[in-house]
Tab-separated table of C-alpha atoms in Angstrom:
chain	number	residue	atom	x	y	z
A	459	UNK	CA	0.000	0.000	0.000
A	460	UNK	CA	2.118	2.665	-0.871
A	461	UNK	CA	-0.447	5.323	-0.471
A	462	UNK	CA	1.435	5.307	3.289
A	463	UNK	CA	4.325	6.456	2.360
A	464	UNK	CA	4.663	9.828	2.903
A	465	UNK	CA	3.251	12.795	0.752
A	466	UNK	CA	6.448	14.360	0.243
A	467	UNK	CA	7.982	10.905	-1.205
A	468	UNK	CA	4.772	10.461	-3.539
A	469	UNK	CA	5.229	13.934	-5.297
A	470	UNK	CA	9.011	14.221	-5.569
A	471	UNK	CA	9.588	16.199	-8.656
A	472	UNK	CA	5.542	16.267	-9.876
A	473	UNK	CA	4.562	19.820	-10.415
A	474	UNK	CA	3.164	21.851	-7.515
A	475	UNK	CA	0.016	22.533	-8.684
A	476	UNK	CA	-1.048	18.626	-8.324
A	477	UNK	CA	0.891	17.876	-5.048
A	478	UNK	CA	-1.096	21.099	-3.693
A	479	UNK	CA	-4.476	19.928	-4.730
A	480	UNK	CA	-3.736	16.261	-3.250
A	481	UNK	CA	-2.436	17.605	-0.074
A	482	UNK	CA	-5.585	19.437	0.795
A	483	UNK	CA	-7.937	17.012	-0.764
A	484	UNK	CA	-5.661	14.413	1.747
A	485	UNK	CA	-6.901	17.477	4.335
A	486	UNK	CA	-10.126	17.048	3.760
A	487	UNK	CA	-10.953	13.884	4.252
A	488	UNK	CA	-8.473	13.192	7.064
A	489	UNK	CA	-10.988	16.065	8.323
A	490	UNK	CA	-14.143	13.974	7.896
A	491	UNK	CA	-13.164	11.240	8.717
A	492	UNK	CA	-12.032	12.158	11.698
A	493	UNK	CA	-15.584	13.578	12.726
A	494	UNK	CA	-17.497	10.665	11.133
A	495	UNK	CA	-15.445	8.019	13.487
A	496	UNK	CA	-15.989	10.496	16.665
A	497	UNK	CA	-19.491	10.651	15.893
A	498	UNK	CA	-20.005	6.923	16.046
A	499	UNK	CA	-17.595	6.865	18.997
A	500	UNK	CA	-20.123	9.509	20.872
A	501	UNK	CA	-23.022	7.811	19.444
A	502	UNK	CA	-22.157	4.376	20.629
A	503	UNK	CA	-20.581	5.217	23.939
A	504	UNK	CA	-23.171	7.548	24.965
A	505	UNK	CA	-26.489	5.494	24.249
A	506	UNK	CA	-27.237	2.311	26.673
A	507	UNK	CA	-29.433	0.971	24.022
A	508	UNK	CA	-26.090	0.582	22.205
A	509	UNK	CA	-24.051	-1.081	24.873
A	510	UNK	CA	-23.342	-4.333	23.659
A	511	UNK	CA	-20.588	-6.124	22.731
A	512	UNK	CA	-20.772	-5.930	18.676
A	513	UNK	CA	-21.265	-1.872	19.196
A	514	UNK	CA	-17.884	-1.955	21.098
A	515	UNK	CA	-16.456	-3.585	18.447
A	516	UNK	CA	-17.217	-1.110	16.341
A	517	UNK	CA	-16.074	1.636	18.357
A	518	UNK	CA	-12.607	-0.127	18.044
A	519	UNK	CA	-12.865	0.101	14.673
A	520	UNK	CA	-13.775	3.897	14.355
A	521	UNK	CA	-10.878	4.592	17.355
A	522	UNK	CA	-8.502	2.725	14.686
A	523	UNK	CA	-9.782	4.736	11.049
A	524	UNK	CA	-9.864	7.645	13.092
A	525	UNK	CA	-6.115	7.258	13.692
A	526	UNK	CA	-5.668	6.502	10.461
A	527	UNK	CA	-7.163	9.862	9.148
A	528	UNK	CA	-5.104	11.784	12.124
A	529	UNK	CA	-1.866	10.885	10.567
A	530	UNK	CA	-3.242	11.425	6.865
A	531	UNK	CA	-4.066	14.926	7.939
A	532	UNK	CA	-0.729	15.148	10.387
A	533	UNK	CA	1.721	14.379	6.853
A	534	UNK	CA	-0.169	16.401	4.554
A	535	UNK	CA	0.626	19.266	6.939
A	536	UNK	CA	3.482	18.486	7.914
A	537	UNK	CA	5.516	16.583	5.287
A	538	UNK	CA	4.627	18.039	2.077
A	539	UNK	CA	6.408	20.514	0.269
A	540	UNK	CA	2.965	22.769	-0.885
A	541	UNK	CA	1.150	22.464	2.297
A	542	UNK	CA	3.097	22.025	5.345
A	543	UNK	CA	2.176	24.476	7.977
A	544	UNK	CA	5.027	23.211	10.459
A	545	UNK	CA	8.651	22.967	9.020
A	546	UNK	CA	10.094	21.117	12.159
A	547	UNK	CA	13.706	20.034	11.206
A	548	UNK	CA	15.494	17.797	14.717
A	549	UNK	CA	19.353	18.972	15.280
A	550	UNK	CA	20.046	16.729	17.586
A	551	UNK	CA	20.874	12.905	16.413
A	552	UNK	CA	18.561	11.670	18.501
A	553	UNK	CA	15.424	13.314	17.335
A	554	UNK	CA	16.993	12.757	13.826
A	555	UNK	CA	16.448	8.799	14.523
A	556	UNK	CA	13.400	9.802	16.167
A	557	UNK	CA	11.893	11.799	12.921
A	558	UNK	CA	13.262	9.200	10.558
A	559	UNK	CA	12.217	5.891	11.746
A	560	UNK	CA	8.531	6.528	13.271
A	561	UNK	CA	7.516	9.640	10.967
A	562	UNK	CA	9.228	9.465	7.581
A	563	UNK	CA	9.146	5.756	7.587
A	564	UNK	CA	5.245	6.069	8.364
A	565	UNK	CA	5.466	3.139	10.810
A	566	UNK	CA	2.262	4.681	12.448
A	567	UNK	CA	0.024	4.984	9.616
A	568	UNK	CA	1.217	1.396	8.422
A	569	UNK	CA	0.045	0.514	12.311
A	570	UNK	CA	-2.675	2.408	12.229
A	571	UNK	CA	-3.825	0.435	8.936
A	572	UNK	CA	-3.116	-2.744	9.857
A	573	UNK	CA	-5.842	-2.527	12.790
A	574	UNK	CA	-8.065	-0.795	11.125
A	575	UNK	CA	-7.912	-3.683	8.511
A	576	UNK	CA	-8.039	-6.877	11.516
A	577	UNK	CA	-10.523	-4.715	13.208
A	578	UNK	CA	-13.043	-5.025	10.290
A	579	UNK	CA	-12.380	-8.640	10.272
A	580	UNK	CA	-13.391	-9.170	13.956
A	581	UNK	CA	-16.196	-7.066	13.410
A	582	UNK	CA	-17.152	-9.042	10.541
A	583	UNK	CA	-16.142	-12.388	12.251
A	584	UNK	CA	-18.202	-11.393	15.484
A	585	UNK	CA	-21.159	-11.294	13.067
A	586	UNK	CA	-20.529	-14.286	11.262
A	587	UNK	CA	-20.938	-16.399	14.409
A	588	UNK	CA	-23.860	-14.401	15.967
A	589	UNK	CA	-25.852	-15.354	11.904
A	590	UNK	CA	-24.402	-18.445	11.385
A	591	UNK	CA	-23.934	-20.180	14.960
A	592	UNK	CA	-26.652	-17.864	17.170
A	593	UNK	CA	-26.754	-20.749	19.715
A	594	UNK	CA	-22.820	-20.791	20.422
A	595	UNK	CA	-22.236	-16.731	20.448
A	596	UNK	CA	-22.493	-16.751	24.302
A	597	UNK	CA	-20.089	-19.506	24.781
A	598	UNK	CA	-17.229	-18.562	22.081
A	599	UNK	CA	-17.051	-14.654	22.003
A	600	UNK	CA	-16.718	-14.265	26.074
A	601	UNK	CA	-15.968	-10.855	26.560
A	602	UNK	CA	-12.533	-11.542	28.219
A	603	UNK	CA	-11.999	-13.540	24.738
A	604	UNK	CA	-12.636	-10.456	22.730
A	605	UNK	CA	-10.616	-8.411	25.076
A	606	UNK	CA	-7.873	-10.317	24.524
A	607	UNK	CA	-8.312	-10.477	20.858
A	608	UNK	CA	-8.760	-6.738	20.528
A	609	UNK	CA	-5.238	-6.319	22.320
A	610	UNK	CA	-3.913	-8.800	20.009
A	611	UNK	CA	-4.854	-7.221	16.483
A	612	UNK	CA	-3.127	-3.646	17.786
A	613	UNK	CA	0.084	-5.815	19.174
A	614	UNK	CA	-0.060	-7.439	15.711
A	615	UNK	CA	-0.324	-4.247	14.021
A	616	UNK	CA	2.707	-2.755	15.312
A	617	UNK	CA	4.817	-5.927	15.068
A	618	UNK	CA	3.821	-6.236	10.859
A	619	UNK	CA	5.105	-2.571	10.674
A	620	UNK	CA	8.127	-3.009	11.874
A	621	UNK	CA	10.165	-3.569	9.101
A	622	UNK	CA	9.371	0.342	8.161
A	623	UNK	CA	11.971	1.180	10.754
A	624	UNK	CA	14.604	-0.177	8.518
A	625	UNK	CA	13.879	2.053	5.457
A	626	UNK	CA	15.400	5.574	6.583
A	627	UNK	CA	18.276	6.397	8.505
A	628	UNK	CA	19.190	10.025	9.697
A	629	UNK	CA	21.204	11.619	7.015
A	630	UNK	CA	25.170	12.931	7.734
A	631	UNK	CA	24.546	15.739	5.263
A	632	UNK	CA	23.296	18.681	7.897
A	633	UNK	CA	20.726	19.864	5.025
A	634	UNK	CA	19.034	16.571	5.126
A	635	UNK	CA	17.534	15.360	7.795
A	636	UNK	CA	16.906	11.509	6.634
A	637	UNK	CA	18.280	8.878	3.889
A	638	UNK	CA	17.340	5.928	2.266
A	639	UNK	CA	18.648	2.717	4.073
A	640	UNK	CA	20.448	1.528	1.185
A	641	UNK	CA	20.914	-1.939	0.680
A	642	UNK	CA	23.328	-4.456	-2.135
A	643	UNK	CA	20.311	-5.452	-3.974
A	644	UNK	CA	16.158	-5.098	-3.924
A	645	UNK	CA	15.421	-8.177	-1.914
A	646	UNK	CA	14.568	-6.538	1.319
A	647	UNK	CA	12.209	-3.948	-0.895
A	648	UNK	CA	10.738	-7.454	-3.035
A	649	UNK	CA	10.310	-9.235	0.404
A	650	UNK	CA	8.599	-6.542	1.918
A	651	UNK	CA	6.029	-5.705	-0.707
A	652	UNK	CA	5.127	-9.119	-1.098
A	653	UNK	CA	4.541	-9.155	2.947
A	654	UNK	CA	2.432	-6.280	3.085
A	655	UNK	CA	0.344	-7.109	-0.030
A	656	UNK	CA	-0.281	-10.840	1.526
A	657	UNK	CA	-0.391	-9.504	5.260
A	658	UNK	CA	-2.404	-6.123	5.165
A	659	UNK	CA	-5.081	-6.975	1.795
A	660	UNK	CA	-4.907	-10.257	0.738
A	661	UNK	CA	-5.247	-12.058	3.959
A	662	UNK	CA	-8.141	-10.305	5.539
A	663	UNK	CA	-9.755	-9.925	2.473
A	664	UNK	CA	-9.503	-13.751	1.965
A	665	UNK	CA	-10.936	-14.053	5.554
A	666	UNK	CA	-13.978	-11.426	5.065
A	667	UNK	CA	-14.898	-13.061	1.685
A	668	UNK	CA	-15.014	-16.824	3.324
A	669	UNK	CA	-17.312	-15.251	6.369
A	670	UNK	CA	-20.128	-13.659	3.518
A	671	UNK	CA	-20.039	-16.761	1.856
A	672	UNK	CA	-20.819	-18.965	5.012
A	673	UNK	CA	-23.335	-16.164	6.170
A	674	UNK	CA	-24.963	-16.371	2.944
A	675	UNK	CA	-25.228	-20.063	2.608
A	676	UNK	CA	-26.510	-20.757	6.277
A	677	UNK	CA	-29.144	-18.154	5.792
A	678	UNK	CA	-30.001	-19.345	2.543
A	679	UNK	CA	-30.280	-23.118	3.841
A	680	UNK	CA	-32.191	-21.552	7.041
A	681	UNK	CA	-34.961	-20.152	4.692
A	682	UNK	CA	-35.291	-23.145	2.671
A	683	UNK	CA	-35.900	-25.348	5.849
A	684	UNK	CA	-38.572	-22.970	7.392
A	685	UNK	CA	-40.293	-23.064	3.438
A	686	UNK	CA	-40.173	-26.666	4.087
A	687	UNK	CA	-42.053	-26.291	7.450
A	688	UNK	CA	-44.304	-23.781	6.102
A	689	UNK	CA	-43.387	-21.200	8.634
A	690	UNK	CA	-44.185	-18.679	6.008
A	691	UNK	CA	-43.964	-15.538	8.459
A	692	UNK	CA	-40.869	-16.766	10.018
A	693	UNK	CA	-39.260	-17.582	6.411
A	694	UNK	CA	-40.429	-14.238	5.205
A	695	UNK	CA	-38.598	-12.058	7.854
A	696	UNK	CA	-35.615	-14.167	7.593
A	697	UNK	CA	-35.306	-13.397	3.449
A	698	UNK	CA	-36.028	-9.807	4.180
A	699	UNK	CA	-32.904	-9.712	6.554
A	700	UNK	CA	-30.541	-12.115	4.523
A	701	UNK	CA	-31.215	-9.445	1.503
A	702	UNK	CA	-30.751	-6.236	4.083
A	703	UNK	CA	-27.627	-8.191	5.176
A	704	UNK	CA	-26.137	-9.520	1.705
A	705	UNK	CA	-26.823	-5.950	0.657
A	706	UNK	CA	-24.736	-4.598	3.275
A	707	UNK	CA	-21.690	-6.939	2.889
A	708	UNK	CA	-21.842	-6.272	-0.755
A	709	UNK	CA	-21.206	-3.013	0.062
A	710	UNK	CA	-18.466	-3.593	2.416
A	711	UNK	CA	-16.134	-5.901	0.202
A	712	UNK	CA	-16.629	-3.930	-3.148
A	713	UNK	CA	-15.500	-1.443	-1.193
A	714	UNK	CA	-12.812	-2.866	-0.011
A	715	UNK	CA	-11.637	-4.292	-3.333
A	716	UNK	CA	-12.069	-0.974	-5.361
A	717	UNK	CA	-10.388	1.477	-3.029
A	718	UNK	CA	-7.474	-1.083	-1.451
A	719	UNK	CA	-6.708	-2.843	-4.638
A	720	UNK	CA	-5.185	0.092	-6.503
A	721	UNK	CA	-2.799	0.971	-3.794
A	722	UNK	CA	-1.780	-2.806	-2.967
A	723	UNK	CA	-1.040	-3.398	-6.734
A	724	UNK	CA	1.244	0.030	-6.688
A	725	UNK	CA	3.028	-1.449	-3.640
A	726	UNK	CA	3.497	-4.570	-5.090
A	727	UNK	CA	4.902	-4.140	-8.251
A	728	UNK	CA	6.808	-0.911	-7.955
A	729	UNK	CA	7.855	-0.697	-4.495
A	730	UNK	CA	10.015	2.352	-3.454
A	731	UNK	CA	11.136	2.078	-7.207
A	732	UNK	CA	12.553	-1.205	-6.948
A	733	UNK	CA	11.247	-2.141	-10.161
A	734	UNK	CA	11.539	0.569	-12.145
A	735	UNK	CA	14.474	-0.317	-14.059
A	736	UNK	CA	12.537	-3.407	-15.285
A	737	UNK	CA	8.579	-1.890	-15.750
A	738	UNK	CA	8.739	1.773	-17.599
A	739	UNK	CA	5.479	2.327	-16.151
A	740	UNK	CA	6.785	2.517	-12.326
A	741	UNK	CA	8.888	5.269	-13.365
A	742	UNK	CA	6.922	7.066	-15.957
A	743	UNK	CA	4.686	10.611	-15.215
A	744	UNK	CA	1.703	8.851	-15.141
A	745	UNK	CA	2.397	6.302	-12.562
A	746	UNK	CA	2.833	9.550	-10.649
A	747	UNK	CA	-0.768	10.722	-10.786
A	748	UNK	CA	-2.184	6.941	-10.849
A	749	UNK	CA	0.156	6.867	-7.104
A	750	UNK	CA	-1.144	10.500	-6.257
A	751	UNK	CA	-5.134	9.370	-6.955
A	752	UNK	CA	-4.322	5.994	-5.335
A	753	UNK	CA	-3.177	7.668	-2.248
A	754	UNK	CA	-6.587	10.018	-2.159
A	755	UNK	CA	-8.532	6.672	-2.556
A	756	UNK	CA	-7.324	4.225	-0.159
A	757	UNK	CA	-7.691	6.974	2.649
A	758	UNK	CA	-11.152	6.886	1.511
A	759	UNK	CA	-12.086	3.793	3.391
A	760	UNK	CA	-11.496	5.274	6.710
A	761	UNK	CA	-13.739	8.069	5.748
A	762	UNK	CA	-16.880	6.075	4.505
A	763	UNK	CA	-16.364	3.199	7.236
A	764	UNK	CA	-18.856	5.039	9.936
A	765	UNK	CA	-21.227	5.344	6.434
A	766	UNK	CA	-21.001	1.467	5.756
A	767	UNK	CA	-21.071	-0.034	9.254
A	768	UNK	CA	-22.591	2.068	11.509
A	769	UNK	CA	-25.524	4.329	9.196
A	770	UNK	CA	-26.845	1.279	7.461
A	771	UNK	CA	-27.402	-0.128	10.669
A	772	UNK	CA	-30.686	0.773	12.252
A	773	UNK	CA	-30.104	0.789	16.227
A	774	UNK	CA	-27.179	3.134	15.745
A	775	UNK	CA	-29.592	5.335	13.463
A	776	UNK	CA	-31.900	5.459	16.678
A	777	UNK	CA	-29.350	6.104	18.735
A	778	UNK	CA	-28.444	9.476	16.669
A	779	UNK	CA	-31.886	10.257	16.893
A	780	UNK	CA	-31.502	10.114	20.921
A	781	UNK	CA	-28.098	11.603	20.755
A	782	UNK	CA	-29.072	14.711	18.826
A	783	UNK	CA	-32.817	15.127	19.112
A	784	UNK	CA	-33.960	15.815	23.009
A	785	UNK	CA	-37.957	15.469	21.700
A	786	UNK	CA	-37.142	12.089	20.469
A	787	UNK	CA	-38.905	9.294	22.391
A	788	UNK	CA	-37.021	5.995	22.934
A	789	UNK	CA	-38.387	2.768	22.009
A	790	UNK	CA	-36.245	0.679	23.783
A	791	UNK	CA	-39.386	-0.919	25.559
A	792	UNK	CA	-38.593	-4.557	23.507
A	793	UNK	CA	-35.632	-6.074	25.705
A	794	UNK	CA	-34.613	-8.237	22.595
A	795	UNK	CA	-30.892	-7.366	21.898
A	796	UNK	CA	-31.347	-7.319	18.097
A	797	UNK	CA	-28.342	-5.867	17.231
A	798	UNK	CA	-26.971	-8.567	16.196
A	799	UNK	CA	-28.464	-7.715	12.946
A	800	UNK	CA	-28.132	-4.992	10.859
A	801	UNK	CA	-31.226	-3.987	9.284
């Protein structure tokens, strides 16, 4: 994904003009997203009816794309040549290796994407079960299981972002403040492009995928059983909330595959120029705006996250009618946890 590498690095030599535009589009949505994560961090956190469980879940996820559009907005501002407000250069060595290896490298935006990647997958996971095994949700997803899980996936994220510490090093020239790590051939670059595209898109996209297609063929083998009984009623809800549910997912993964996919592919095949030499394309002007458009879009996800999982799901829509609406009455009289499934 190399729409994490910094904004500076993605429009070295590209004409000012199009690196300023980026930058404050980058602004922008680092902006909203930011407010559209809070709101379902407010929402959630502020409204019993919500206080379950798969809501909390969800506010993990927000607390991680929220993150995630912090440091989008923190190296537009503060990295790139057209837009930085801040120009912050370390003397001393050690806030030279401090600068270098956890903000140029982008080690926390690589973090910060890596949970909000296994975050959707527990969310999604956590969903699968309560659909597909209702009966067993109680007994496998203890919260002290989840708990541990949740610490897990951000203890994961740092550790797969590691390697970024090994790709600048502060620079001896006093004009500079950071260089390459340069190394006798591309296999470290290769290794690690092939790691990220496996460990941060293909994997939890492989896992997301396999959970809609169990959802979709329990449900689907559900209905046909209650046909079967003639529980017509009980058959007819069930359709109505495999479609609302199937619609939803849809939703999620084509998401997912058209705004990740671009920047994955970039990483893969040209990574930090390895490549170039051997694909004209990696090093050509228009791999520079297809990198500069791929950066805007995989940012993206992050912003329209609160949109996908959270406003298409209708107990969170009644709790922002409590949250923002005093004359709004509460229905919560039905003790029935249903948010389980979102309708």
């Amino acid at each position: 994904m190399s729409a994490l590498n910094s904004t500076q690095q993605v429009f070295d030599d590209e004409e000012p003009t199009i690196g300023k535009w980026v930058c404050q589009l980058l602004a922008v949505e680092g902006v909203i997203g930011v407010l559209g994560n809070l709101l379902v961090c407010i929402v959630i956190l502020r409204i019993k009816l919500l206080h379950n469980m798969t809501n909390y879940l969800l506010v993990n996820l927000a607390v991680a794309d929220m993150l995630l559009c912090l440091q989008c907005i923190f190296n537009g501002l503060i990295f790139h040549q057209d837009c930085k407000i801040i120009d912050y250069v370390p003397k001393t060595f050690v806030g030279k290796v401090a600068f270098c290896r956890f903000l140029q490298s982008d080690i926390l935006s690589w973090a910060f994407s890596y949970a909000s990647a296994y975050n959707l997958c527990v969310v999604t996971l956590e969903r699968y079960v309560a659909l597909v095994h209702p009966l067993q949700y109680a007994r496998k997803l203890t919260t002290t299981r989840m708990k541990i899980l949740i610490t897990l996936i951000w203890m994961m994220s740092f550790l797969f972002s590691l390697p970024y510490l090994f790709l600048f090093k502060p620079s001896n020239d006093p004009d500079l403040v950071c260089s390459e790590i340069e190394y006798q051939d591309n296999t470290f670059h290769v290794l690690l492009g092939v790691f990220v595209f496996f460990s941060s898109y293909l994997l939890p996209l492989t896992l997301m995928s396999w959970a809609y297609y169990k959802i979709q063929v329990t449900l689907k083998r559900q209905a046909k059983a209650l046909n079967l009984q003639h529980a017509r009623a009980a058959a007819y809800d069930l359709v109505i909330a495999r479609q609302r549910l199937v619609s939803m997912l849809t939703i999620v993964l084509g998401a997912l595959i058209i705004l990740w996919t671009p920047t994955n592919i970039t990483f893969l095949v040209c990574v930090h120029g390895a490549f170039r030499g051997q694909i004209p394309f990696c090093g050509s002007n228009g791999f520079k705006y297809f990198k500069a458009i791929a950066h805007v879009v995989f940012y993206f996800n992050s912003v329209i996250n609160p949109i996908i999982y959270e406003l298409k799901y209708k107990k969170f829509r009644q709790g922002l009618k409590l949250t923002f609406c005093c004359c709004h009455k509460s229905h919560g009289a039905n003790t029935v946890d249903i948010a389980l499934v979102p309708l």
